[in-house]
């Protein structure tokens, strides 16, 4: 079957760095997306990885290892507004995104 | 960047009535749009894939006669919740992707449906 494994909840301090890990199993693979979702709002796109390695975009970076079925999202210089759920979503061979429950990130001052 | 517009953002209706939700891609053409439902603290659940000019593909367990999907143009898909019941109360979100399969999904802002 297809599944996503992310921590349910993480807590970090404003100004610090946090890494959110994701392992996945899919039928085929066409890349992996990370989305941010604030409570009561729709998800917004953060990053996309299709090749192994690190993609950096401002304070956010995303890493992919296809052989390990593993990705992480790295958030630097955390701000209070980064408190949200972070969704790891790999895309299967049919170009369908597979969604897990996400990781709820709580930022404390 | 790509924008998806979804209306209404919030609707309250009485049990037994029907509600239509619109999803528009504003600056790109979307041959495929996706409709999701999300209950509190749960993951996004794909309900159906809407294909322009053809019938929607529904996920297992989703009643196609209850959740009517119409994708009449490359920029508009609609979801109609027919004969709504309180258990249909949820957050409905549409998304679309431009013609490239590797491009990200762009989401509408969602519709909070409350059925009383």
PDB file of C-alpha atoms in Angstrom:
ATOM      1  CA  UNK A   1       0.000   0.000   0.000  1.00  0.00           C
ATOM      2  CA  UNK A   2       0.858   3.639  -0.005  1.00  0.00           C
ATOM      3  CA  UNK A   3       1.593   5.466   3.205  1.00  0.00           C
ATOM      4  CA  UNK A   4       3.253   8.502   4.702  1.00  0.00           C
ATOM      5  CA  UNK A   5       4.968   8.651   8.082  1.00  0.00           C
ATOM      6  CA  UNK A   6       5.566  12.024   9.738  1.00  0.00           C
ATOM      7  CA  UNK A   7       5.671  13.007  13.401  1.00  0.00           C
ATOM      8  CA  UNK A   8       2.273  14.118  14.593  1.00  0.00           C
ATOM      9  CA  UNK A   9       3.501  17.172  16.436  1.00  0.00           C
ATOM     10  CA  UNK A  10       6.720  19.069  17.050  1.00  0.00           C
ATOM     11  CA  UNK A  11       7.607  22.053  19.188  1.00  0.00           C
ATOM     12  CA  UNK A  12      10.399  24.527  18.536  1.00  0.00           C
ATOM     13  CA  UNK A  13      11.545  27.929  19.739  1.00  0.00           C
ATOM     14  CA  UNK A  14      11.299  31.183  17.832  1.00  0.00           C
ATOM     15  CA  UNK A  15      14.559  31.876  16.019  1.00  0.00           C
ATOM     16  CA  UNK A  16      15.690  28.250  16.093  1.00  0.00           C
ATOM     17  CA  UNK A  17      15.892  25.571  13.399  1.00  0.00           C
ATOM     18  CA  UNK A  18      13.593  22.576  13.054  1.00  0.00           C
ATOM     19  CA  UNK A  19      13.692  19.552  10.769  1.00  0.00           C
ATOM     20  CA  UNK A  20      10.493  17.698   9.936  1.00  0.00           C
ATOM     21  CA  UNK A  21      11.108  14.183   8.656  1.00  0.00           C
ATOM     22  CA  UNK A  22       8.937  12.194   6.298  1.00  0.00           C
ATOM     23  CA  UNK A  23       9.212   8.608   5.109  1.00  0.00           C
ATOM     24  CA  UNK A  24       6.950   7.312   2.401  1.00  0.00           C
ATOM     25  CA  UNK A  25       5.956   4.294   0.371  1.00  0.00           C
ATOM     26  CA  UNK A  26       4.219   4.799  -2.948  1.00  0.00           C
ATOM     27  CA  UNK A  27       3.344   2.925  -6.107  1.00  0.00           C
ATOM     28  CA  UNK A  28       5.846   4.584  -8.364  1.00  0.00           C
ATOM     29  CA  UNK A  29       7.271   8.010  -7.673  1.00  0.00           C
ATOM     30  CA  UNK A  30       7.081  11.321  -9.482  1.00  0.00           C
ATOM     31  CA  UNK A  31       8.468  13.668  -6.906  1.00  0.00           C
ATOM     32  CA  UNK A  32       7.533  14.891  -3.460  1.00  0.00           C
ATOM     33  CA  UNK A  33       5.830  18.083  -2.371  1.00  0.00           C
ATOM     34  CA  UNK A  34       5.787  19.910   0.918  1.00  0.00           C
ATOM     35  CA  UNK A  35       2.821  22.064   1.817  1.00  0.00           C
ATOM     36  CA  UNK A  36       2.080  24.358   4.736  1.00  0.00           C
ATOM     37  CA  UNK A  37      -1.421  24.473   6.170  1.00  0.00           C
ATOM     38  CA  UNK A  38      -2.542  26.940   8.812  1.00  0.00           C
ATOM     39  CA  UNK A  39      -5.524  25.925  10.901  1.00  0.00           C
ATOM     40  CA  UNK A  40      -8.774  26.444   9.019  1.00  0.00           C
ATOM     41  CA  UNK A  41      -7.030  27.298   5.766  1.00  0.00           C
ATOM     42  CA  UNK A  42      -6.130  25.471   2.593  1.00  0.00           C
ATOM     43  CA  UNK A  43      -2.596  24.153   2.047  1.00  0.00           C
ATOM     44  CA  UNK A  44      -0.032  26.353   0.333  1.00  0.00           C
ATOM     45  CA  UNK A  45       2.844  25.040  -1.736  1.00  0.00           C
ATOM     46  CA  UNK A  46       6.325  25.185  -0.201  1.00  0.00           C
ATOM     47  CA  UNK A  47       8.652  22.976  -2.231  1.00  0.00           C
ATOM     48  CA  UNK A  48       9.030  20.181  -4.735  1.00  0.00           C
ATOM     49  CA  UNK A  49      11.838  17.613  -4.999  1.00  0.00           C
ATOM     50  CA  UNK A  50      12.133  15.079  -7.763  1.00  0.00           C
ATOM     51  CA  UNK A  51      15.888  14.416  -7.668  1.00  0.00           C
ATOM     52  CA  UNK A  52      17.998  13.451  -4.668  1.00  0.00           C
ATOM     53  CA  UNK A  53      19.484  16.300  -2.740  1.00  0.00           C
ATOM     54  CA  UNK A  54      18.684  19.564  -1.098  1.00  0.00           C
ATOM     55  CA  UNK A  55      16.493  22.337  -2.502  1.00  0.00           C
ATOM     56  CA  UNK A  56      16.848  25.652  -0.727  1.00  0.00           C
ATOM     57  CA  UNK A  57      14.268  28.399  -0.851  1.00  0.00           C
ATOM     58  CA  UNK A  58      14.810  31.199   1.607  1.00  0.00           C
ATOM     59  CA  UNK A  59      14.316  30.038   5.183  1.00  0.00           C
ATOM     60  CA  UNK A  60      12.925  26.715   4.003  1.00  0.00           C
ATOM     61  CA  UNK A  61      14.901  23.814   2.525  1.00  0.00           C
ATOM     62  CA  UNK A  62      13.726  20.376   1.491  1.00  0.00           C
ATOM     63  CA  UNK A  63      15.783  17.229   1.054  1.00  0.00           C
ATOM     64  CA  UNK A  64      15.004  14.015  -0.782  1.00  0.00           C
ATOM     65  CA  UNK A  65      16.519  10.536  -0.854  1.00  0.00           C
ATOM     66  CA  UNK A  66      14.573   8.398  -3.281  1.00  0.00           C
ATOM     67  CA  UNK A  67      16.441   5.185  -2.430  1.00  0.00           C
ATOM     68  CA  UNK A  68      15.506   5.582   1.227  1.00  0.00           C
ATOM     69  CA  UNK A  69      11.976   6.844   0.652  1.00  0.00           C
ATOM     70  CA  UNK A  70      12.868   9.785   2.858  1.00  0.00           C
ATOM     71  CA  UNK A  71      12.484  13.528   2.813  1.00  0.00           C
ATOM     72  CA  UNK A  72      12.805  16.328   5.302  1.00  0.00           C
ATOM     73  CA  UNK A  73      11.764  19.947   5.502  1.00  0.00           C
ATOM     74  CA  UNK A  74      14.178  22.267   7.273  1.00  0.00           C
ATOM     75  CA  UNK A  75      12.913  25.561   8.634  1.00  0.00           C
ATOM     76  CA  UNK A  76      15.445  28.144   9.781  1.00  0.00           C
ATOM     77  CA  UNK A  77      15.070  31.322  11.810  1.00  0.00           C
ATOM     78  CA  UNK A  78      11.673  30.218  12.987  1.00  0.00           C
ATOM     79  CA  UNK A  79       8.967  32.829  13.304  1.00  0.00           C
ATOM     80  CA  UNK A  80       5.708  32.634  15.194  1.00  0.00           C
ATOM     81  CA  UNK A  81       3.824  32.657  11.889  1.00  0.00           C
ATOM     82  CA  UNK A  82       5.498  29.344  11.009  1.00  0.00           C
ATOM     83  CA  UNK A  83       3.180  27.631  13.495  1.00  0.00           C
ATOM     84  CA  UNK A  84       1.151  25.412  11.163  1.00  0.00           C
ATOM     85  CA  UNK A  85       0.826  21.879   9.902  1.00  0.00           C
ATOM     86  CA  UNK A  86       3.386  20.713   7.357  1.00  0.00           C
ATOM     87  CA  UNK A  87       2.273  18.125   4.859  1.00  0.00           C
ATOM     88  CA  UNK A  88       4.606  15.774   3.049  1.00  0.00           C
ATOM     89  CA  UNK A  89       2.967  14.602  -0.173  1.00  0.00           C
ATOM     90  CA  UNK A  90       4.706  12.233  -2.579  1.00  0.00           C
ATOM     91  CA  UNK A  91       3.271  11.825  -6.069  1.00  0.00           C
ATOM     92  CA  UNK A  92       2.701   8.300  -7.306  1.00  0.00           C
ATOM     93  CA  UNK A  93       3.004   6.831 -10.785  1.00  0.00           C
ATOM     94  CA  UNK A  94      -0.454   8.193 -11.689  1.00  0.00           C
ATOM     95  CA  UNK A  95       0.610  11.705 -10.693  1.00  0.00           C
ATOM     96  CA  UNK A  96      -1.698  11.533  -7.707  1.00  0.00           C
ATOM     97  CA  UNK A  97      -0.557  13.154  -4.482  1.00  0.00           C
ATOM     98  CA  UNK A  98      -0.624  10.915  -1.433  1.00  0.00           C
ATOM     99  CA  UNK A  99      -1.519  12.818   1.722  1.00  0.00           C
ATOM    100  CA  UNK A 100      -0.711  12.037   5.316  1.00  0.00           C
ATOM    101  CA  UNK A 101      -2.052  13.816   8.370  1.00  0.00           C
ATOM    102  CA  UNK A 102       0.936  16.169   8.464  1.00  0.00           C
ATOM    103  CA  UNK A 103       3.089  17.454  11.292  1.00  0.00           C
ATOM    104  CA  UNK A 104       1.713  20.139  13.539  1.00  0.00           C
ATOM    105  CA  UNK A 105       4.538  22.548  14.357  1.00  0.00           C
ATOM    106  CA  UNK A 106       4.190  24.691  17.457  1.00  0.00           C
ATOM    107  CA  UNK A 107       6.520  27.661  17.798  1.00  0.00           C
ATOM    108  CA  UNK A 108       7.116  29.026  21.280  1.00  0.00           C
ATOM    109  CA  UNK A 109       8.581  32.457  22.050  1.00  0.00           C
TER     110      UNK A 109
ATOM    111  CA  UNK B   1       2.039  32.706  -9.518  1.00  0.00           C
ATOM    112  CA  UNK B   2      -0.787  30.315 -10.176  1.00  0.00           C
ATOM    113  CA  UNK B   3      -3.995  31.195  -8.401  1.00  0.00           C
ATOM    114  CA  UNK B   4      -7.051  29.108  -7.738  1.00  0.00           C
ATOM    115  CA  UNK B   5     -10.209  30.859  -6.632  1.00  0.00           C
ATOM    116  CA  UNK B   6     -12.866  29.004  -4.674  1.00  0.00           C
ATOM    117  CA  UNK B   7     -16.299  30.308  -3.719  1.00  0.00           C
ATOM    118  CA  UNK B   8     -18.033  30.542  -1.391  1.00  0.00           C
ATOM    119  CA  UNK B   9     -15.561  30.495   1.485  1.00  0.00           C
ATOM    120  CA  UNK B  10     -18.227  29.713   4.015  1.00  0.00           C
ATOM    121  CA  UNK B  11     -21.802  28.474   3.722  1.00  0.00           C
ATOM    122  CA  UNK B  12     -24.451  27.450   6.186  1.00  0.00           C
ATOM    123  CA  UNK B  13     -27.432  25.577   4.859  1.00  0.00           C
ATOM    124  CA  UNK B  14     -30.368  23.589   6.113  1.00  0.00           C
ATOM    125  CA  UNK B  15     -30.506  19.842   5.920  1.00  0.00           C
ATOM    126  CA  UNK B  16     -31.948  18.648   2.624  1.00  0.00           C
ATOM    127  CA  UNK B  17     -30.814  21.590   0.533  1.00  0.00           C
ATOM    128  CA  UNK B  18     -28.097  21.591  -2.120  1.00  0.00           C
ATOM    129  CA  UNK B  19     -24.945  23.658  -2.136  1.00  0.00           C
ATOM    130  CA  UNK B  20     -22.739  24.499  -5.108  1.00  0.00           C
ATOM    131  CA  UNK B  21     -19.046  25.275  -4.722  1.00  0.00           C
ATOM    132  CA  UNK B  22     -17.069  26.823  -7.575  1.00  0.00           C
ATOM    133  CA  UNK B  23     -13.392  26.403  -8.281  1.00  0.00           C
ATOM    134  CA  UNK B  24     -11.650  28.550 -10.877  1.00  0.00           C
ATOM    135  CA  UNK B  25      -8.063  28.586 -12.101  1.00  0.00           C
ATOM    136  CA  UNK B  26      -7.374  32.260 -12.700  1.00  0.00           C
ATOM    137  CA  UNK B  27      -4.166  32.372 -14.697  1.00  0.00           C
ATOM    138  CA  UNK B  28      -3.680  28.903 -16.089  1.00  0.00           C
ATOM    139  CA  UNK B  29      -5.665  26.185 -17.776  1.00  0.00           C
ATOM    140  CA  UNK B  30      -6.465  23.137 -15.701  1.00  0.00           C
ATOM    141  CA  UNK B  31      -7.575  20.034 -17.527  1.00  0.00           C
ATOM    142  CA  UNK B  32      -7.722  18.327 -14.167  1.00  0.00           C
ATOM    143  CA  UNK B  33      -9.002  19.627 -10.864  1.00  0.00           C
ATOM    144  CA  UNK B  34      -9.224  17.782  -7.584  1.00  0.00           C
ATOM    145  CA  UNK B  35     -11.808  17.983  -4.851  1.00  0.00           C
ATOM    146  CA  UNK B  36     -10.821  17.225  -1.278  1.00  0.00           C
ATOM    147  CA  UNK B  37     -12.632  17.073   2.012  1.00  0.00           C
ATOM    148  CA  UNK B  38     -10.943  17.593   5.340  1.00  0.00           C
ATOM    149  CA  UNK B  39     -12.407  16.943   8.749  1.00  0.00           C
ATOM    150  CA  UNK B  40     -10.841  18.627  11.782  1.00  0.00           C
ATOM    151  CA  UNK B  41      -7.348  17.395  12.620  1.00  0.00           C
ATOM    152  CA  UNK B  42      -7.448  14.862   9.804  1.00  0.00           C
ATOM    153  CA  UNK B  43      -5.599  14.595   6.536  1.00  0.00           C
ATOM    154  CA  UNK B  44      -6.898  15.762   3.208  1.00  0.00           C
ATOM    155  CA  UNK B  45      -9.147  13.152   1.651  1.00  0.00           C
ATOM    156  CA  UNK B  46      -9.405  13.093  -2.103  1.00  0.00           C
ATOM    157  CA  UNK B  47     -13.041  12.863  -3.103  1.00  0.00           C
ATOM    158  CA  UNK B  48     -12.842  13.006  -6.852  1.00  0.00           C
ATOM    159  CA  UNK B  49     -10.780  14.019  -9.825  1.00  0.00           C
ATOM    160  CA  UNK B  50     -12.538  16.377 -12.176  1.00  0.00           C
ATOM    161  CA  UNK B  51     -11.629  16.133 -15.849  1.00  0.00           C
ATOM    162  CA  UNK B  52     -12.563  18.835 -18.320  1.00  0.00           C
ATOM    163  CA  UNK B  53     -15.128  17.611 -20.805  1.00  0.00           C
ATOM    164  CA  UNK B  54     -15.591  14.194 -19.264  1.00  0.00           C
ATOM    165  CA  UNK B  55     -17.019  12.505 -16.202  1.00  0.00           C
ATOM    166  CA  UNK B  56     -15.303  12.882 -12.881  1.00  0.00           C
ATOM    167  CA  UNK B  57     -13.476   9.983 -11.295  1.00  0.00           C
ATOM    168  CA  UNK B  58     -14.686   9.350  -7.766  1.00  0.00           C
ATOM    169  CA  UNK B  59     -12.698   7.765  -4.963  1.00  0.00           C
ATOM    170  CA  UNK B  60     -14.010   4.656  -3.324  1.00  0.00           C
ATOM    171  CA  UNK B  61     -16.760   5.389  -0.850  1.00  0.00           C
ATOM    172  CA  UNK B  62     -17.701   8.761  -2.339  1.00  0.00           C
ATOM    173  CA  UNK B  63     -21.256   8.876  -3.664  1.00  0.00           C
ATOM    174  CA  UNK B  64     -21.212  10.342  -7.135  1.00  0.00           C
ATOM    175  CA  UNK B  65     -24.947  11.031  -7.067  1.00  0.00           C
ATOM    176  CA  UNK B  66     -24.552  13.042  -3.906  1.00  0.00           C
ATOM    177  CA  UNK B  67     -21.437  14.977  -4.857  1.00  0.00           C
ATOM    178  CA  UNK B  68     -22.027  16.175  -8.397  1.00  0.00           C
ATOM    179  CA  UNK B  69     -18.994  17.449 -10.231  1.00  0.00           C
ATOM    180  CA  UNK B  70     -19.059  19.432 -13.444  1.00  0.00           C
ATOM    181  CA  UNK B  71     -15.912  20.553 -15.243  1.00  0.00           C
ATOM    182  CA  UNK B  72     -17.323  22.462 -18.171  1.00  0.00           C
ATOM    183  CA  UNK B  73     -14.255  24.487 -19.103  1.00  0.00           C
ATOM    184  CA  UNK B  74     -10.491  24.520 -18.634  1.00  0.00           C
ATOM    185  CA  UNK B  75     -10.823  27.047 -15.837  1.00  0.00           C
ATOM    186  CA  UNK B  76     -13.955  26.041 -13.931  1.00  0.00           C
ATOM    187  CA  UNK B  77     -15.061  23.034 -11.939  1.00  0.00           C
ATOM    188  CA  UNK B  78     -18.066  22.909  -9.641  1.00  0.00           C
ATOM    189  CA  UNK B  79     -18.969  20.580  -6.799  1.00  0.00           C
ATOM    190  CA  UNK B  80     -22.611  20.358  -5.786  1.00  0.00           C
ATOM    191  CA  UNK B  81     -23.461  18.717  -2.494  1.00  0.00           C
ATOM    192  CA  UNK B  82     -27.013  17.496  -3.021  1.00  0.00           C
ATOM    193  CA  UNK B  83     -29.502  16.925  -0.221  1.00  0.00           C
ATOM    194  CA  UNK B  84     -26.924  17.934   2.348  1.00  0.00           C
ATOM    195  CA  UNK B  85     -26.983  16.411   5.822  1.00  0.00           C
ATOM    196  CA  UNK B  86     -25.168  17.449   9.000  1.00  0.00           C
ATOM    197  CA  UNK B  87     -22.558  14.741   8.456  1.00  0.00           C
ATOM    198  CA  UNK B  88     -21.602  16.502   5.222  1.00  0.00           C
ATOM    199  CA  UNK B  89     -20.389  19.450   7.263  1.00  0.00           C
ATOM    200  CA  UNK B  90     -16.698  19.727   6.496  1.00  0.00           C
ATOM    201  CA  UNK B  91     -13.982  21.788   4.856  1.00  0.00           C
ATOM    202  CA  UNK B  92     -14.065  21.282   1.087  1.00  0.00           C
ATOM    203  CA  UNK B  93     -10.989  22.255  -0.880  1.00  0.00           C
ATOM    204  CA  UNK B  94     -10.390  22.259  -4.596  1.00  0.00           C
ATOM    205  CA  UNK B  95      -7.032  22.201  -6.273  1.00  0.00           C
ATOM    206  CA  UNK B  96      -5.708  22.409  -9.777  1.00  0.00           C
ATOM    207  CA  UNK B  97      -2.497  21.859 -11.606  1.00  0.00           C
ATOM    208  CA  UNK B  98      -1.446  23.345 -14.872  1.00  0.00           C
ATOM    209  CA  UNK B  99      -0.889  21.025 -17.780  1.00  0.00           C
ATOM    210  CA  UNK B 100       2.502  19.797 -16.570  1.00  0.00           C
ATOM    211  CA  UNK B 101       2.202  16.717 -14.397  1.00  0.00           C
ATOM    212  CA  UNK B 102       5.195  17.755 -12.314  1.00  0.00           C
ATOM    213  CA  UNK B 103       3.880  21.162 -11.362  1.00  0.00           C
ATOM    214  CA  UNK B 104       2.554  21.675  -7.839  1.00  0.00           C
ATOM    215  CA  UNK B 105      -1.084  21.555  -6.934  1.00  0.00           C
ATOM    216  CA  UNK B 106      -2.469  24.976  -6.211  1.00  0.00           C
ATOM    217  CA  UNK B 107      -5.311  25.062  -3.760  1.00  0.00           C
ATOM    218  CA  UNK B 108      -8.354  27.224  -3.489  1.00  0.00           C
ATOM    219  CA  UNK B 109      -8.996  28.798  -0.101  1.00  0.00           C
ATOM    220  CA  UNK B 110     -11.530  26.137   0.787  1.00  0.00           C
ATOM    221  CA  UNK B 111     -15.213  26.198   1.633  1.00  0.00           C
ATOM    222  CA  UNK B 112     -16.399  25.645   5.171  1.00  0.00           C
ATOM    223  CA  UNK B 113     -19.795  23.932   4.872  1.00  0.00           C
ATOM    224  CA  UNK B 114     -22.060  23.731   7.875  1.00  0.00           C
ATOM    225  CA  UNK B 115     -25.337  21.842   7.512  1.00  0.00           C
ATOM    226  CA  UNK B 116     -27.857  22.479  10.255  1.00  0.00           C
TER     227      UNK B 116
END
